């Protein structure tokens, strides 16, 4: 691009400072007469800038899309269950409610959730790169003083996540004809990639279960540490809060992982879009909230 001074509308002499707005300028007058209006107008601007900063951070985009995606699933489920209530409310008000054709139409919220899910799956095609970096670090051996159980758990979990991501990528690329169906025909006797995805989700389930092992071992080590040395109450509370916050994540993902892994034929009893949305939103909420607060 050419020099900024040559662009249309740019000041020719950039050495001169831009003059300050006068006291009777439009912006100052609006701020004096309607300060609350100015405050409200600045809010969307701040939110957009913080959102831009959030999705620009490592893991920020994935965390935001995941939480938003599952929240949409929850809202879509609640929307579908509110149809009888809407009909009843319109009846009490003496007004004609939405037509049956409108009620039967696909939910726009659910459609957006499906689109985001597809987007996240596509973005995960690149998920093997950070997993490779993690595995490469682990294969260098445990760090000095690292607990052997925690090291073995991390190595096992990374292996399962690589299997999950690799199988999901194969399924996705086969579905989109990037990979020839004949290349996976031995695993797809039904003619679909359902079996590949099922084993992919089973590897994910195994990775989620590793978090319970890790957290259980960390709790055991923390008890030993507290029995052998003095730990301040503040430090204990901080450690406990972090541990419980991390425990929520695998607990929230567990029903979703069990459902998609096909552990029980026909799926988990009572599992629906609302439960999936609530679990997924809860699992990603703490991380997304922490990332959002860091953008302030």
GROMACS .gro file of C-alpha atoms in nm:
model
  296
    1UNK     CA    1   0.000   0.000   0.000
    2UNK     CA    2   0.118   0.355  -0.071
    3UNK     CA    3   0.223   0.595   0.199
    4UNK     CA    4  -0.057   0.694   0.435
    5UNK     CA    5  -0.009   1.063   0.361
    6UNK     CA    6  -0.095   1.002  -0.003
    7UNK     CA    7  -0.423   0.830   0.077
    8UNK     CA    8  -0.740   1.033   0.007
    9UNK     CA    9  -0.845   1.235   0.307
   10UNK     CA   10  -0.519   1.190   0.496
   11UNK     CA   11  -0.345   1.503   0.632
   12UNK     CA   12  -0.053   1.609   0.416
   13UNK     CA   13   0.162   1.728   0.706
   14UNK     CA   14   0.166   1.448   0.963
   15UNK     CA   15   0.400   1.642   1.194
   16UNK     CA   16   0.122   1.874   1.307
   17UNK     CA   17  -0.080   1.737   1.602
   18UNK     CA   18  -0.449   1.674   1.549
   19UNK     CA   19  -0.637   1.960   1.717
   20UNK     CA   20  -0.847   1.881   2.024
   21UNK     CA   21  -1.222   1.901   1.996
   22UNK     CA   22  -1.360   2.234   2.107
   23UNK     CA   23  -1.583   2.262   2.412
   24UNK     CA   24  -1.883   2.324   2.183
   25UNK     CA   25  -1.813   2.027   1.955
   26UNK     CA   26  -2.094   1.782   1.885
   27UNK     CA   27  -1.928   1.499   2.080
   28UNK     CA   28  -1.875   1.714   2.390
   29UNK     CA   29  -2.227   1.854   2.376
   30UNK     CA   30  -2.377   1.504   2.354
   31UNK     CA   31  -2.161   1.387   2.641
   32UNK     CA   32  -2.272   1.680   2.858
   33UNK     CA   33  -2.644   1.654   2.784
   34UNK     CA   34  -2.678   1.275   2.761
   35UNK     CA   35  -2.393   1.105   2.948
   36UNK     CA   36  -2.594   0.785   2.995
   37UNK     CA   37  -2.656   0.767   2.620
   38UNK     CA   38  -2.284   0.795   2.554
   39UNK     CA   39  -2.216   0.525   2.812
   40UNK     CA   40  -2.464   0.285   2.651
   41UNK     CA   41  -2.325   0.360   2.305
   42UNK     CA   42  -1.975   0.272   2.424
   43UNK     CA   43  -2.084  -0.066   2.567
   44UNK     CA   44  -2.125  -0.253   2.233
   45UNK     CA   45  -1.793  -0.111   2.120
   46UNK     CA   46  -1.616  -0.244   2.429
   47UNK     CA   47  -1.787  -0.583   2.401
   48UNK     CA   48  -1.689  -0.621   2.035
   49UNK     CA   49  -1.327  -0.526   2.107
   50UNK     CA   50  -1.309  -0.769   2.400
   51UNK     CA   51  -1.469  -1.042   2.188
   52UNK     CA   52  -1.213  -0.980   1.914
   53UNK     CA   53  -0.936  -1.008   2.173
   54UNK     CA   54  -1.090  -1.328   2.311
   55UNK     CA   55  -1.107  -1.514   1.981
   56UNK     CA   56  -0.753  -1.400   1.899
   57UNK     CA   57  -0.603  -1.575   2.203
   58UNK     CA   58  -0.475  -1.935   2.189
   59UNK     CA   59  -0.774  -2.157   2.256
   60UNK     CA   60  -1.004  -1.857   2.284
   61UNK     CA   61  -1.188  -1.916   1.957
   62UNK     CA   62  -1.240  -2.287   2.027
   63UNK     CA   63  -1.357  -2.222   2.384
   64UNK     CA   64  -1.597  -1.947   2.280
   65UNK     CA   65  -1.747  -2.145   1.991
   66UNK     CA   66  -1.790  -2.454   2.209
   67UNK     CA   67  -1.968  -2.268   2.491
   68UNK     CA   68  -2.181  -2.069   2.247
   69UNK     CA   69  -2.265  -2.383   2.046
   70UNK     CA   70  -2.387  -2.583   2.345
   71UNK     CA   71  -2.574  -2.284   2.485
   72UNK     CA   72  -2.762  -2.265   2.155
   73UNK     CA   73  -2.853  -2.633   2.187
   74UNK     CA   74  -2.996  -2.565   2.532
   75UNK     CA   75  -3.192  -2.262   2.411
   76UNK     CA   76  -3.322  -2.457   2.108
   77UNK     CA   77  -3.447  -2.733   2.337
   78UNK     CA   78  -3.619  -2.486   2.569
   79UNK     CA   79  -3.771  -2.316   2.266
   80UNK     CA   80  -3.921  -2.644   2.144
   81UNK     CA   81  -4.064  -2.718   2.488
   82UNK     CA   82  -4.216  -2.370   2.515
   83UNK     CA   83  -4.451  -2.417   2.216
   84UNK     CA   84  -4.747  -2.541   2.428
   85UNK     CA   85  -4.689  -2.251   2.668
   86UNK     CA   86  -4.685  -2.004   2.378
   87UNK     CA   87  -5.011  -2.147   2.243
   88UNK     CA   88  -5.173  -2.129   2.587
   89UNK     CA   89  -5.053  -1.773   2.641
   90UNK     CA   90  -5.194  -1.653   2.307
   91UNK     CA   91  -5.522  -1.826   2.391
   92UNK     CA   92  -5.549  -1.647   2.726
   93UNK     CA   93  -5.480  -1.316   2.553
   94UNK     CA   94  -5.753  -1.389   2.300
   95UNK     CA   95  -5.512  -1.374   2.010
   96UNK     CA   96  -5.432  -1.628   1.741
   97UNK     CA   97  -5.096  -1.791   1.803
   98UNK     CA   98  -4.840  -1.909   1.548
   99UNK     CA   99  -4.976  -2.130   1.274
  100UNK     CA  100  -4.908  -2.508   1.288
  101UNK     CA  101  -4.681  -2.470   0.985
  102UNK     CA  102  -4.476  -2.209   1.172
  103UNK     CA  103  -4.452  -2.426   1.482
  104UNK     CA  104  -4.346  -2.728   1.277
  105UNK     CA  105  -4.075  -2.535   1.093
  106UNK     CA  106  -3.713  -2.606   1.190
  107UNK     CA  107  -3.580  -2.383   1.466
  108UNK     CA  108  -3.343  -2.110   1.348
  109UNK     CA  109  -3.155  -2.142   1.678
  110UNK     CA  110  -3.108  -2.517   1.627
  111UNK     CA  111  -2.995  -2.454   1.270
  112UNK     CA  112  -2.731  -2.209   1.393
  113UNK     CA  113  -2.620  -2.462   1.654
  114UNK     CA  114  -2.580  -2.728   1.385
  115UNK     CA  115  -2.379  -2.487   1.169
  116UNK     CA  116  -2.147  -2.402   1.459
  117UNK     CA  117  -2.103  -2.772   1.537
  118UNK     CA  118  -1.998  -2.836   1.176
  119UNK     CA  119  -1.763  -2.537   1.191
  120UNK     CA  120  -1.599  -2.663   1.510
  121UNK     CA  121  -1.553  -3.010   1.361
  122UNK     CA  122  -1.385  -2.859   1.055
  123UNK     CA  123  -1.155  -2.644   1.270
  124UNK     CA  124  -1.056  -2.955   1.464
  125UNK     CA  125  -0.892  -3.089   1.148
  126UNK     CA  126  -0.590  -2.894   1.272
  127UNK     CA  127  -0.623  -3.031   1.625
  128UNK     CA  128  -0.354  -3.293   1.576
  129UNK     CA  129  -0.080  -3.028   1.566
  130UNK     CA  130  -0.107  -2.918   1.932
  131UNK     CA  131  -0.159  -3.281   2.033
  132UNK     CA  132   0.161  -3.374   1.851
  133UNK     CA  133   0.346  -3.097   2.036
  134UNK     CA  134   0.205  -3.220   2.368
  135UNK     CA  135   0.304  -3.582   2.294
  136UNK     CA  136   0.651  -3.474   2.183
  137UNK     CA  137   0.700  -3.298   2.517
  138UNK     CA  138   0.573  -3.600   2.710
  139UNK     CA  139   0.802  -3.841   2.525
  140UNK     CA  140   1.102  -3.648   2.657
  141UNK     CA  141   1.022  -3.806   2.991
  142UNK     CA  142   0.874  -3.678   3.317
  143UNK     CA  143   0.992  -3.345   3.446
  144UNK     CA  144   1.210  -3.332   3.753
  145UNK     CA  145   0.999  -3.403   4.057
  146UNK     CA  146   0.686  -3.490   3.854
  147UNK     CA  147   0.467  -3.759   4.002
  148UNK     CA  148   0.496  -4.080   3.793
  149UNK     CA  149   0.121  -4.147   3.814
  150UNK     CA  150   0.038  -3.801   3.681
  151UNK     CA  151   0.295  -3.842   3.404
  152UNK     CA  152   0.154  -4.179   3.298
  153UNK     CA  153  -0.199  -4.038   3.309
  154UNK     CA  154  -0.102  -3.743   3.088
  155UNK     CA  155   0.071  -3.977   2.840
  156UNK     CA  156  -0.234  -4.205   2.827
  157UNK     CA  157  -0.476  -3.915   2.790
  158UNK     CA  158  -0.273  -3.758   2.508
  159UNK     CA  159  -0.269  -4.094   2.326
  160UNK     CA  160  -0.646  -4.128   2.351
  161UNK     CA  161  -0.700  -3.770   2.232
  162UNK     CA  162  -0.474  -3.831   1.932
  163UNK     CA  163  -0.680  -4.140   1.847
  164UNK     CA  164  -1.001  -3.940   1.885
  165UNK     CA  165  -0.883  -3.655   1.666
  166UNK     CA  166  -0.728  -3.879   1.405
  167UNK     CA  167  -1.038  -4.096   1.367
  168UNK     CA  168  -1.268  -3.793   1.360
  169UNK     CA  169  -1.055  -3.637   1.087
  170UNK     CA  170  -1.070  -3.958   0.884
  171UNK     CA  171  -1.447  -3.971   0.920
  172UNK     CA  172  -1.492  -3.607   0.825
  173UNK     CA  173  -1.261  -3.625   0.524
  174UNK     CA  174  -1.434  -3.943   0.407
  175UNK     CA  175  -1.777  -3.781   0.440
  176UNK     CA  176  -1.662  -3.493   0.220
  177UNK     CA  177  -1.504  -3.727  -0.038
  178UNK     CA  178  -1.154  -3.600   0.036
  179UNK     CA  179  -1.061  -3.956   0.125
  180UNK     CA  180  -1.188  -4.235  -0.095
  181UNK     CA  181  -1.459  -4.446   0.073
  182UNK     CA  182  -1.267  -4.754  -0.039
  183UNK     CA  183  -0.982  -4.650   0.193
  184UNK     CA  184  -1.205  -4.699   0.497
  185UNK     CA  185  -1.437  -4.966   0.356
  186UNK     CA  186  -1.302  -5.235   0.589
  187UNK     CA  187  -1.430  -5.033   0.888
  188UNK     CA  188  -1.747  -4.911   0.717
  189UNK     CA  189  -1.932  -5.226   0.631
  190UNK     CA  190  -2.260  -5.036   0.661
  191UNK     CA  191  -2.146  -4.795   0.391
  192UNK     CA  192  -2.129  -4.499   0.631
  193UNK     CA  193  -1.863  -4.356   0.860
  194UNK     CA  194  -2.073  -4.416   1.172
  195UNK     CA  195  -1.836  -4.682   1.306
  196UNK     CA  196  -1.534  -4.455   1.269
  197UNK     CA  197  -1.707  -4.178   1.461
  198UNK     CA  198  -1.819  -4.423   1.731
  199UNK     CA  199  -1.462  -4.537   1.798
  200UNK     CA  200  -1.349  -4.177   1.781
  201UNK     CA  201  -1.594  -4.084   2.058
  202UNK     CA  202  -1.490  -4.388   2.260
  203UNK     CA  203  -1.132  -4.262   2.252
  204UNK     CA  204  -1.261  -3.921   2.364
  205UNK     CA  205  -1.451  -4.088   2.650
  206UNK     CA  206  -1.131  -4.261   2.760
  207UNK     CA  207  -0.953  -3.925   2.754
  208UNK     CA  208  -1.226  -3.768   2.968
  209UNK     CA  209  -1.197  -4.054   3.221
  210UNK     CA  210  -0.824  -3.981   3.248
  211UNK     CA  211  -0.916  -3.644   3.400
  212UNK     CA  212  -1.083  -3.823   3.691
  213UNK     CA  213  -0.764  -4.025   3.747
  214UNK     CA  214  -0.553  -3.710   3.735
  215UNK     CA  215  -0.774  -3.516   3.973
  216UNK     CA  216  -0.795  -3.809   4.214
  217UNK     CA  217  -0.417  -3.836   4.224
  218UNK     CA  218  -0.378  -3.459   4.268
  219UNK     CA  219  -0.619  -3.469   4.563
  220UNK     CA  220  -0.419  -3.755   4.718
  221UNK     CA  221  -0.091  -3.568   4.678
  222UNK     CA  222  -0.246  -3.253   4.824
  223UNK     CA  223  -0.361  -3.441   5.134
  224UNK     CA  224  -0.010  -3.579   5.183
  225UNK     CA  225   0.137  -3.231   5.139
  226UNK     CA  226  -0.097  -3.080   5.399
  227UNK     CA  227  -0.026  -3.356   5.651
  228UNK     CA  228   0.351  -3.311   5.620
  229UNK     CA  229   0.374  -2.932   5.614
  230UNK     CA  230   0.194  -2.619   5.715
  231UNK     CA  231  -0.023  -2.479   5.436
  232UNK     CA  232  -0.195  -2.145   5.484
  233UNK     CA  233  -0.573  -2.133   5.484
  234UNK     CA  234  -0.572  -1.894   5.189
  235UNK     CA  235  -0.357  -2.128   4.982
  236UNK     CA  236  -0.577  -2.425   5.075
  237UNK     CA  237  -0.893  -2.242   4.970
  238UNK     CA  238  -0.734  -2.136   4.641
  239UNK     CA  239  -0.618  -2.491   4.566
  240UNK     CA  240  -0.955  -2.642   4.659
  241UNK     CA  241  -1.146  -2.392   4.444
  242UNK     CA  242  -0.924  -2.468   4.144
  243UNK     CA  243  -0.962  -2.844   4.197
  244UNK     CA  244  -1.342  -2.832   4.219
  245UNK     CA  245  -1.357  -2.604   3.916
  246UNK     CA  246  -1.153  -2.854   3.715
  247UNK     CA  247  -1.364  -3.146   3.839
  248UNK     CA  248  -1.679  -2.991   3.693
  249UNK     CA  249  -1.536  -3.021   3.340
  250UNK     CA  250  -1.507  -3.404   3.313
  251UNK     CA  251  -1.829  -3.449   3.511
  252UNK     CA  252  -2.010  -3.227   3.260
  253UNK     CA  253  -1.857  -3.400   2.956
  254UNK     CA  254  -1.915  -3.754   3.085
  255UNK     CA  255  -2.286  -3.788   2.989
  256UNK     CA  256  -2.216  -3.645   2.642
  257UNK     CA  257  -1.918  -3.876   2.590
  258UNK     CA  258  -2.115  -4.181   2.709
  259UNK     CA  259  -2.400  -4.094   2.474
  260UNK     CA  260  -2.187  -4.052   2.164
  261UNK     CA  261  -1.958  -4.344   2.245
  262UNK     CA  262  -2.258  -4.577   2.223
  263UNK     CA  263  -2.184  -4.737   2.560
  264UNK     CA  264  -2.553  -4.820   2.603
  265UNK     CA  265  -2.750  -4.937   2.302
  266UNK     CA  266  -3.016  -4.683   2.218
  267UNK     CA  267  -2.838  -4.409   2.413
  268UNK     CA  268  -2.859  -4.294   2.772
  269UNK     CA  269  -3.213  -4.289   2.918
  270UNK     CA  270  -3.362  -3.941   2.903
  271UNK     CA  271  -3.069  -3.790   2.716
  272UNK     CA  272  -3.181  -3.508   2.488
  273UNK     CA  273  -3.064  -3.190   2.320
  274UNK     CA  274  -3.126  -2.989   2.636
  275UNK     CA  275  -2.909  -3.213   2.854
  276UNK     CA  276  -2.634  -3.210   2.593
  277UNK     CA  277  -2.649  -2.831   2.571
  278UNK     CA  278  -2.645  -2.784   2.949
  279UNK     CA  279  -2.350  -3.025   2.992
  280UNK     CA  280  -2.144  -2.871   2.713
  281UNK     CA  281  -2.211  -2.514   2.827
  282UNK     CA  282  -2.121  -2.602   3.186
  283UNK     CA  283  -1.800  -2.776   3.077
  284UNK     CA  284  -1.670  -2.476   2.885
  285UNK     CA  285  -1.812  -2.195   3.096
  286UNK     CA  286  -1.529  -2.166   3.349
  287UNK     CA  287  -1.256  -2.154   3.084
  288UNK     CA  288  -1.448  -1.913   2.862
  289UNK     CA  289  -1.522  -1.689   3.162
  290UNK     CA  290  -1.154  -1.683   3.262
  291UNK     CA  291  -1.050  -1.598   2.906
  292UNK     CA  292  -1.317  -1.327   2.887
  293UNK     CA  293  -1.202  -1.168   3.214
  294UNK     CA  294  -0.845  -1.164   3.086
  295UNK     CA  295  -0.954  -0.936   2.799
  296UNK     CA  296  -1.066  -0.656   3.033
   0.00000   0.00000   0.00000
